PDB file of N, CA and C in Angstrom:
ATOM      1  N   MET A   1     -45.800  -5.090   4.272  1.00 47.00           N
ATOM      2  CA  MET A   1     -44.938  -4.830   4.508  1.00 47.00           C
ATOM      3  C   MET A   1     -43.769  -6.028   4.235  1.00 47.00           C
ATOM      4  N   MET A   2     -44.337  -6.785   3.649  1.00 56.00           N
ATOM      5  CA  MET A   2     -42.942  -7.789   3.115  1.00 56.00           C
ATOM      6  C   MET A   2     -42.063  -7.365   1.871  1.00 56.00           C
ATOM      7  N   LYS A   3     -43.305  -6.074   1.128  1.00 61.00           N
ATOM      8  CA  LYS A   3     -42.549  -5.996  -0.080  1.00 61.00           C
ATOM      9  C   LYS A   3     -41.234  -4.995   0.032  1.00 61.00           C
ATOM     10  N   THR A   4     -41.232  -4.093   0.860  1.00 65.00           N
ATOM     11  CA  THR A   4     -40.140  -3.300   1.888  1.00 65.00           C
ATOM     12  C   THR A   4     -38.291  -4.219   1.691  1.00 65.00           C
ATOM     13  N   PRO A   5     -38.431  -5.170   2.370  1.00 67.00           N
ATOM     14  CA  PRO A   5     -37.296  -5.843   2.760  1.00 67.00           C
ATOM     15  C   PRO A   5     -36.814  -6.463   1.542  1.00 67.00           C
ATOM     16  N   LEU A   6     -37.851  -7.000   0.852  1.00 64.00           N
ATOM     17  CA  LEU A   6     -37.456  -8.059  -0.232  1.00 64.00           C
ATOM     18  C   LEU A   6     -36.870  -6.450  -1.768  1.00 64.00           C
ATOM     19  N   ILE A   7     -37.766  -5.648  -1.335  1.00 66.00           N
ATOM     20  CA  ILE A   7     -37.132  -4.550  -2.614  1.00 66.00           C
ATOM     21  C   ILE A   7     -35.943  -4.152  -2.239  1.00 66.00           C
ATOM     22  N   MET A   8     -35.472  -3.865  -0.803  1.00 66.00           N
ATOM     23  CA  MET A   8     -34.105  -3.728  -0.301  1.00 66.00           C
ATOM     24  C   MET A   8     -32.983  -5.143  -0.355  1.00 66.00           C
ATOM     25  N   LEU A   9     -33.525  -6.023  -0.480  1.00 64.00           N
ATOM     26  CA  LEU A   9     -32.777  -6.972  -0.661  1.00 64.00           C
ATOM     27  C   LEU A   9     -32.268  -7.313  -2.085  1.00 64.00           C
ATOM     28  N   VAL A  10     -32.959  -7.197  -3.221  1.00 65.00           N
ATOM     29  CA  VAL A  10     -33.066  -7.225  -4.434  1.00 65.00           C
ATOM     30  C   VAL A  10     -32.120  -6.103  -4.713  1.00 65.00           C
ATOM     31  N   LEU A  11     -32.272  -4.974  -4.342  1.00 61.00           N
ATOM     32  CA  LEU A  11     -31.596  -3.635  -4.428  1.00 61.00           C
ATOM     33  C   LEU A  11     -30.356  -3.790  -4.128  1.00 61.00           C
ATOM     34  N   CYS A  12     -30.096  -4.158  -2.995  1.00 61.00           N
ATOM     35  CA  CYS A  12     -28.613  -4.159  -1.877  1.00 61.00           C
ATOM     36  C   CYS A  12     -27.650  -5.604  -2.981  1.00 61.00           C
ATOM     37  N   SER A  13     -28.361  -6.857  -3.542  1.00 66.00           N
ATOM     38  CA  SER A  13     -27.931  -7.646  -4.376  1.00 66.00           C
ATOM     39  C   SER A  13     -27.076  -7.146  -5.802  1.00 66.00           C
ATOM     40  N   THR A  14     -27.991  -6.201  -6.129  1.00 64.00           N
ATOM     41  CA  THR A  14     -27.529  -5.681  -7.568  1.00 64.00           C
ATOM     42  C   THR A  14     -26.984  -4.516  -7.458  1.00 64.00           C
ATOM     43  N   LEU A  15     -26.353  -3.801  -6.163  1.00 56.00           N
ATOM     44  CA  LEU A  15     -25.861  -2.918  -5.959  1.00 56.00           C
ATOM     45  C   LEU A  15     -23.934  -3.872  -5.812  1.00 56.00           C
ATOM     46  N   LEU A  16     -24.324  -4.995  -4.740  1.00 57.00           N
ATOM     47  CA  LEU A  16     -23.319  -5.552  -4.700  1.00 57.00           C
ATOM     48  C   LEU A  16     -23.061  -6.315  -5.869  1.00 57.00           C
ATOM     49  N   THR A  17     -23.556  -6.638  -7.001  1.00 63.00           N
ATOM     50  CA  THR A  17     -23.305  -7.538  -7.939  1.00 63.00           C
ATOM     51  C   THR A  17     -22.240  -6.307  -9.088  1.00 63.00           C
ATOM     52  N   SER A  18     -22.990  -5.402  -9.050  1.00 59.00           N
ATOM     53  CA  SER A  18     -22.330  -4.418  -9.684  1.00 59.00           C
ATOM     54  C   SER A  18     -21.200  -3.625  -9.612  1.00 59.00           C
ATOM     55  N   GLY A  19     -21.023  -3.641  -8.132  1.00 57.00           N
ATOM     56  CA  GLY A  19     -19.972  -3.253  -7.961  1.00 57.00           C
ATOM     57  C   GLY A  19     -18.890  -4.017  -7.595  1.00 57.00           C
ATOM     58  N   CYS A  20     -19.302  -5.356  -7.767  1.00 58.00           N
ATOM     59  CA  CYS A  20     -18.144  -6.544  -7.689  1.00 58.00           C
ATOM     60  C   CYS A  20     -17.515  -6.545  -9.498  1.00 58.00           C
ATOM     61  N   ALA A  21     -18.450  -6.227 -10.014  1.00 56.00           N
ATOM     62  CA  ALA A  21     -18.220  -6.466 -11.820  1.00 56.00           C
ATOM     63  C   ALA A  21     -17.426  -4.982 -12.074  1.00 56.00           C
ATOM     64  N   GLU A  22     -17.746  -4.021 -11.074  1.00 62.00           N
ATOM     65  CA  GLU A  22     -16.642  -2.748 -11.867  1.00 62.00           C
ATOM     66  C   GLU A  22     -15.353  -2.995 -11.288  1.00 62.00           C
ATOM     67  N   LEU A  23     -15.352  -3.672  -9.826  1.00 57.00           N
ATOM     68  CA  LEU A  23     -13.850  -4.260  -9.231  1.00 57.00           C
ATOM     69  C   LEU A  23     -13.064  -4.999 -10.349  1.00 57.00           C
ATOM     70  N   ALA A  24     -13.809  -5.930 -11.028  1.00 56.00           N
ATOM     71  CA  ALA A  24     -13.700  -7.132 -11.430  1.00 56.00           C
ATOM     72  C   ALA A  24     -12.662  -6.673 -12.922  1.00 56.00           C
ATOM     73  N   CYS A  25     -13.590  -5.237 -13.313  1.00 57.00           N
ATOM     74  CA  CYS A  25     -13.265  -4.889 -14.595  1.00 57.00           C
ATOM     75  C   CYS A  25     -12.033  -3.841 -14.514  1.00 57.00           C
ATOM     76  N   SER A  26     -11.871  -3.276 -13.418  1.00 57.00           N
ATOM     77  CA  SER A  26     -11.237  -2.339 -12.912  1.00 57.00           C
ATOM     78  C   SER A  26      -9.679  -3.083 -12.780  1.00 57.00           C
ATOM     79  N   ALA A  27      -9.895  -3.789 -12.094  1.00 55.00           N
ATOM     80  CA  ALA A  27      -8.630  -5.055 -11.584  1.00 55.00           C
ATOM     81  C   ALA A  27      -7.700  -5.794 -12.752  1.00 55.00           C
ATOM     82  N   ARG A  28      -8.584  -5.733 -13.734  1.00 53.00           N
ATOM     83  CA  ARG A  28      -8.080  -6.014 -15.069  1.00 53.00           C
ATOM     84  C   ARG A  28      -6.880  -5.686 -15.824  1.00 53.00           C
ATOM     85  N   THR A  29      -5.311  -6.650 -15.529  1.00 53.00           N
ATOM     86  CA  THR A  29      -4.199  -5.687 -16.213  1.00 53.00           C
ATOM     87  C   THR A  29      -4.197  -5.940 -17.785  1.00 53.00           C
ATOM     88  N   ASP A  30      -4.955  -6.523 -18.549  1.00 55.00           N
ATOM     89  CA  ASP A  30      -4.775  -6.496 -20.029  1.00 55.00           C
ATOM     90  C   ASP A  30      -5.543  -5.070 -20.350  1.00 55.00           C
ATOM     91  N   VAL A  31      -6.343  -4.415 -19.634  1.00 54.00           N
ATOM     92  CA  VAL A  31      -6.651  -3.105 -20.174  1.00 54.00           C
ATOM     93  C   VAL A  31      -6.309  -2.246 -19.734  1.00 54.00           C
ATOM     94  N   ASP A  32      -5.521  -0.918 -20.682  1.00 60.00           N
ATOM     95  CA  ASP A  32      -4.704   0.150 -20.409  1.00 60.00           C
ATOM     96  C   ASP A  32      -5.597   1.378 -20.963  1.00 60.00           C
ATOM     97  N   PRO A  33      -5.437   2.145 -20.251  1.00 62.00           N
ATOM     98  CA  PRO A  33      -6.241   3.501 -20.815  1.00 62.00           C
ATOM     99  C   PRO A  33      -5.039   4.106 -21.895  1.00 62.00           C
ATOM    100  N   TYR A  34      -3.778   3.815 -21.950  1.00 65.00           N
ATOM    101  CA  TYR A  34      -2.595   4.036 -22.736  1.00 65.00           C
ATOM    102  C   TYR A  34      -2.152   3.455 -23.639  1.00 65.00           C
ATOM    103  N   GLU A  35      -3.056   2.181 -24.019  1.00 67.00           N
ATOM    104  CA  GLU A  35      -2.759   1.583 -25.204  1.00 67.00           C
ATOM    105  C   GLU A  35      -2.365   1.942 -26.354  1.00 67.00           C
ATOM    106  N   PRO A  36      -3.570   3.063 -26.469  1.00 66.00           N
ATOM    107  CA  PRO A  36      -3.016   3.851 -27.908  1.00 66.00           C
ATOM    108  C   PRO A  36      -1.586   4.330 -28.109  1.00 66.00           C
ATOM    109  N   MET A  37      -1.254   5.021 -27.161  1.00 69.00           N
ATOM    110  CA  MET A  37      -0.132   5.406 -27.121  1.00 69.00           C
ATOM    111  C   MET A  37       0.969   4.410 -27.330  1.00 69.00           C
ATOM    112  N   ARG A  38       0.853   3.327 -26.791  1.00 72.00           N
ATOM    113  CA  ARG A  38       1.989   2.498 -26.800  1.00 72.00           C
ATOM    114  C   ARG A  38       1.774   1.645 -27.986  1.00 72.00           C
ATOM    115  N   ASP A  39       0.517   1.375 -29.023  1.00 71.00           N
ATOM    116  CA  ASP A  39       0.705   1.273 -30.168  1.00 71.00           C
ATOM    117  C   ASP A  39       1.521   2.103 -31.052  1.00 71.00           C
ATOM    118  N   LYS A  40       1.241   3.475 -30.928  1.00 76.00           N
ATOM    119  CA  LYS A  40       1.831   4.462 -31.949  1.00 76.00           C
ATOM    120  C   LYS A  40       3.268   4.252 -31.537  1.00 76.00           C
ATOM    121  N   GLN A  41       3.696   4.292 -29.983  1.00 80.00           N
ATOM    122  CA  GLN A  41       5.148   4.062 -29.909  1.00 80.00           C
ATOM    123  C   GLN A  41       5.618   2.999 -30.597  1.00 80.00           C
ATOM    124  N   ARG A  42       4.652   1.847 -30.657  1.00 80.00           N
ATOM    125  CA  ARG A  42       5.555   0.720 -31.225  1.00 80.00           C
ATOM    126  C   ARG A  42       5.428   0.663 -32.846  1.00 80.00           C
ATOM    127  N   CYS A  43       4.254   1.466 -33.111  1.00 81.00           N
ATOM    128  CA  CYS A  43       4.574   1.482 -34.822  1.00 81.00           C
ATOM    129  C   CYS A  43       5.627   2.389 -35.100  1.00 81.00           C
ATOM    130  N   VAL A  44       6.237   3.714 -34.761  1.00 83.00           N
ATOM    131  CA  VAL A  44       7.198   4.197 -34.577  1.00 83.00           C
ATOM    132  C   VAL A  44       8.116   3.849 -34.309  1.00 83.00           C
ATOM    133  N   ALA A  45       8.620   3.027 -33.521  1.00 86.00           N
ATOM    134  CA  ALA A  45       9.998   2.177 -33.262  1.00 86.00           C
ATOM    135  C   ALA A  45      10.166   1.064 -34.516  1.00 86.00           C
ATOM    136  N   GLU A  46       9.047   0.560 -34.744  1.00 87.00           N
ATOM    137  CA  GLU A  46       9.234  -0.285 -36.041  1.00 87.00           C
ATOM    138  C   GLU A  46       9.439   0.134 -37.333  1.00 87.00           C
ATOM    139  N   ALA A  47       8.472   1.430 -37.393  1.00 89.00           N
ATOM    140  CA  ALA A  47       9.319   2.116 -38.948  1.00 89.00           C
ATOM    141  C   ALA A  47      10.330   2.798 -38.717  1.00 89.00           C
ATOM    142  N   ASP A  48      11.058   3.188 -37.778  1.00 89.00           N
ATOM    143  CA  ASP A  48      12.647   3.363 -37.377  1.00 89.00           C
ATOM    144  C   ASP A  48      13.383   2.232 -37.639  1.00 89.00           C
ATOM    145  N   LYS A  49      13.039   1.006 -37.229  1.00 89.00           N
ATOM    146  CA  LYS A  49      13.976  -0.009 -37.504  1.00 89.00           C
ATOM    147  C   LYS A  49      13.752  -0.409 -38.763  1.00 89.00           C
ATOM    148  N   ASN A  50      12.554  -0.057 -39.688  1.00 91.00           N
ATOM    149  CA  ASN A  50      12.763  -0.672 -41.161  1.00 91.00           C
ATOM    150  C   ASN A  50      13.522   0.445 -41.527  1.00 91.00           C
ATOM    151  N   LEU A  51      13.060   1.748 -41.172  1.00 92.00           N
ATOM    152  CA  LEU A  51      13.956   2.390 -41.961  1.00 92.00           C
ATOM    153  C   LEU A  51      15.711   2.572 -42.087  1.00 92.00           C
ATOM    154  N   TYR A  52      16.191   2.429 -40.681  1.00 92.00           N
ATOM    155  CA  TYR A  52      17.650   1.740 -40.675  1.00 92.00           C
ATOM    156  C   TYR A  52      18.048   0.650 -41.230  1.00 92.00           C
ATOM    157  N   GLU A  53      17.131  -0.348 -41.500  1.00 92.00           N
ATOM    158  CA  GLU A  53      17.762  -1.563 -42.311  1.00 92.00           C
ATOM    159  C   GLU A  53      17.662  -1.136 -43.264  1.00 92.00           C
ATOM    160  N   TYR A  54      16.658  -0.495 -44.001  1.00 93.00           N
ATOM    161  CA  TYR A  54      16.683  -0.159 -45.719  1.00 93.00           C
ATOM    162  C   TYR A  54      17.690   0.852 -45.880  1.00 93.00           C
ATOM    163  N   GLN A  55      18.377   1.653 -44.743  1.00 94.00           N
ATOM    164  CA  GLN A  55      19.605   2.594 -45.098  1.00 94.00           C
ATOM    165  C   GLN A  55      20.794   1.802 -45.366  1.00 94.00           C
ATOM    166  N   LYS A  56      20.705   0.699 -44.114  1.00 93.00           N
ATOM    167  CA  LYS A  56      21.829  -0.076 -44.070  1.00 93.00           C
ATOM    168  C   LYS A  56      22.072  -1.127 -45.098  1.00 93.00           C
ATOM    169  N   ALA A  57      21.006  -1.244 -45.383  1.00 94.00           N
ATOM    170  CA  ALA A  57      20.910  -2.385 -46.746  1.00 94.00           C
ATOM    171  C   ALA A  57      21.621  -1.330 -47.920  1.00 94.00           C
ATOM    172  N   LYS A  58      21.026  -0.207 -48.225  1.00 92.00           N
ATOM    173  CA  LYS A  58      21.060   0.620 -49.391  1.00 92.00           C
ATOM    174  C   LYS A  58      22.630   0.934 -49.440  1.00 92.00           C
ATOM    175  N   ALA A  59      23.374   1.211 -48.069  1.00 93.00           N
ATOM    176  CA  ALA A  59      24.495   1.573 -47.993  1.00 93.00           C
ATOM    177  C   ALA A  59      25.667   0.395 -48.308  1.00 93.00           C
ATOM    178  N   ALA A  60      25.133  -0.844 -48.125  1.00 93.00           N
ATOM    179  CA  ALA A  60      26.017  -1.915 -48.226  1.00 93.00           C
ATOM    180  C   ALA A  60      25.666  -2.099 -49.740  1.00 93.00           C
ATOM    181  N   GLU A  61      24.803  -2.177 -50.271  1.00 93.00           N
ATOM    182  CA  GLU A  61      24.830  -2.484 -51.632  1.00 93.00           C
ATOM    183  C   GLU A  61      25.539  -1.115 -52.649  1.00 93.00           C
ATOM    184  N   GLU A  62      25.544  -0.121 -51.917  1.00 93.00           N
ATOM    185  CA  GLU A  62      26.435   1.454 -52.713  1.00 93.00           C
ATOM    186  C   GLU A  62      27.754   0.627 -52.608  1.00 93.00           C
ATOM    187  N   LYS A  63      28.543   0.423 -51.591  1.00 93.00           N
ATOM    188  CA  LYS A  63      29.814  -0.050 -51.309  1.00 93.00           C
ATOM    189  C   LYS A  63      30.056  -1.136 -52.212  1.00 93.00           C
ATOM    190  N   GLN A  64      29.088  -2.481 -52.190  1.00 93.00           N
ATOM    191  CA  GLN A  64      29.130  -3.261 -53.237  1.00 93.00           C
ATOM    192  C   GLN A  64      29.439  -2.819 -54.788  1.00 93.00           C
ATOM    193  N   ARG A  65      28.687  -1.886 -55.111  1.00 91.00           N
ATOM    194  CA  ARG A  65      28.436  -1.247 -56.669  1.00 91.00           C
ATOM    195  C   ARG A  65      30.186  -0.635 -56.697  1.00 91.00           C
ATOM    196  N   LEU A  66      30.437   0.403 -55.740  1.00 93.00           N
ATOM    197  CA  LEU A  66      31.836   1.011 -55.535  1.00 93.00           C
ATOM    198  C   LEU A  66      32.790  -0.090 -55.674  1.00 93.00           C
ATOM    199  N   LYS A  67      32.523  -0.968 -55.239  1.00 92.00           N
ATOM    200  CA  LYS A  67      33.813  -2.199 -55.011  1.00 92.00           C
ATOM    201  C   LYS A  67      33.991  -2.793 -56.249  1.00 92.00           C
ATOM    202  N   THR A  68      32.647  -2.859 -56.858  1.00 92.00           N
ATOM    203  CA  THR A  68      32.696  -3.921 -58.153  1.00 92.00           C
ATOM    204  C   THR A  68      32.977  -2.760 -59.313  1.00 92.00           C
ATOM    205  N   ALA A  69      32.916  -1.378 -58.994  1.00 90.00           N
ATOM    206  CA  ALA A  69      33.609  -0.267 -60.155  1.00 90.00           C
ATOM    207  C   ALA A  69      35.164  -0.230 -60.502  1.00 90.00           C
ATOM    208  N   ILE A  70      35.329  -0.354 -58.834  1.00 91.00           N
ATOM    209  CA  ILE A  70      37.012  -0.447 -58.340  1.00 91.00           C
ATOM    210  C   ILE A  70      37.504  -1.502 -59.528  1.00 91.00           C
ATOM    211  N   GLU A  71      36.843  -2.614 -59.156  1.00 90.00           N
ATOM    212  CA  GLU A  71      37.669  -3.920 -59.554  1.00 90.00           C
ATOM    213  C   GLU A  71      37.838  -3.721 -61.240  1.00 90.00           C
ATOM    214  N   GLN A  72      36.651  -3.413 -61.644  1.00 90.00           N
ATOM    215  CA  GLN A  72      36.360  -3.611 -63.050  1.00 90.00           C
ATOM    216  C   GLN A  72      37.574  -2.424 -63.753  1.00 90.00           C
ATOM    217  N   ALA A  73      37.376  -0.824 -62.704  1.00 88.00           N
ATOM    218  CA  ALA A  73      38.593   0.041 -63.516  1.00 88.00           C
ATOM    219  C   ALA A  73      40.134  -1.009 -63.331  1.00 88.00           C
ATOM    220  N   THR A  74      40.291  -1.490 -62.410  1.00 89.00           N
ATOM    221  CA  THR A  74      41.477  -2.219 -62.251  1.00 89.00           C
ATOM    222  C   THR A  74      42.047  -3.224 -63.313  1.00 89.00           C
ATOM    223  N   GLN A  75      40.964  -3.867 -63.634  1.00 87.00           N
ATOM    224  CA  GLN A  75      40.981  -4.836 -64.429  1.00 87.00           C
ATOM    225  C   GLN A  75      41.155  -4.196 -65.919  1.00 87.00           C
ATOM    226  N   LYS A  76      40.458  -3.239 -66.127  1.00 82.00           N
ATOM    227  CA  LYS A  76      40.599  -2.432 -67.589  1.00 82.00           C
ATOM    228  C   LYS A  76      41.879  -1.749 -67.590  1.00 82.00           C
ATOM    229  N   SER A  77      42.728  -1.552 -66.794  1.00 80.00           N
ATOM    230  CA  SER A  77      44.086  -0.786 -66.525  1.00 80.00           C
ATOM    231  C   SER A  77      45.037  -1.640 -66.580  1.00 80.00           C
ATOM    232  N   LEU A  78      44.587  -2.813 -66.141  1.00 77.00           N
ATOM    233  CA  LEU A  78      45.717  -3.895 -66.167  1.00 77.00           C
ATOM    234  C   LEU A  78      45.801  -4.420 -67.453  1.00 77.00           C
ATOM    235  N   ILE A  79      44.694  -4.456 -68.358  1.00 68.00           N
ATOM    236  CA  ILE A  79      44.765  -4.905 -69.750  1.00 68.00           C
ATOM    237  C   ILE A  79      45.578  -3.734 -70.652  1.00 68.00           C
TER     238      ILE A  79
END
C-alpha cells in the first residue's frame, strides 16, 4: 500500500523536474533555431563588404596609376 504513493511521488517529482528543465531550455535567449541563417547572412554581408573595399582600393590604385602616367607624360612633353 505504501509503494503506490511513493511511486507516484517519484513520478510526479521526475515529471515536474523534467518540465521545469524543458521550460528553462526553451526560455533561453541565446539559443535561436534560425542561427545558421543568421551566420550565413553575416558571412554574405562580410564578403560583400570585403568585395566593396577591394574594388574601392583597386579603383583608387588605378586612379593613382593614371595620375602618375599623366604626370610623367606631362613631364616628358615639357622637356
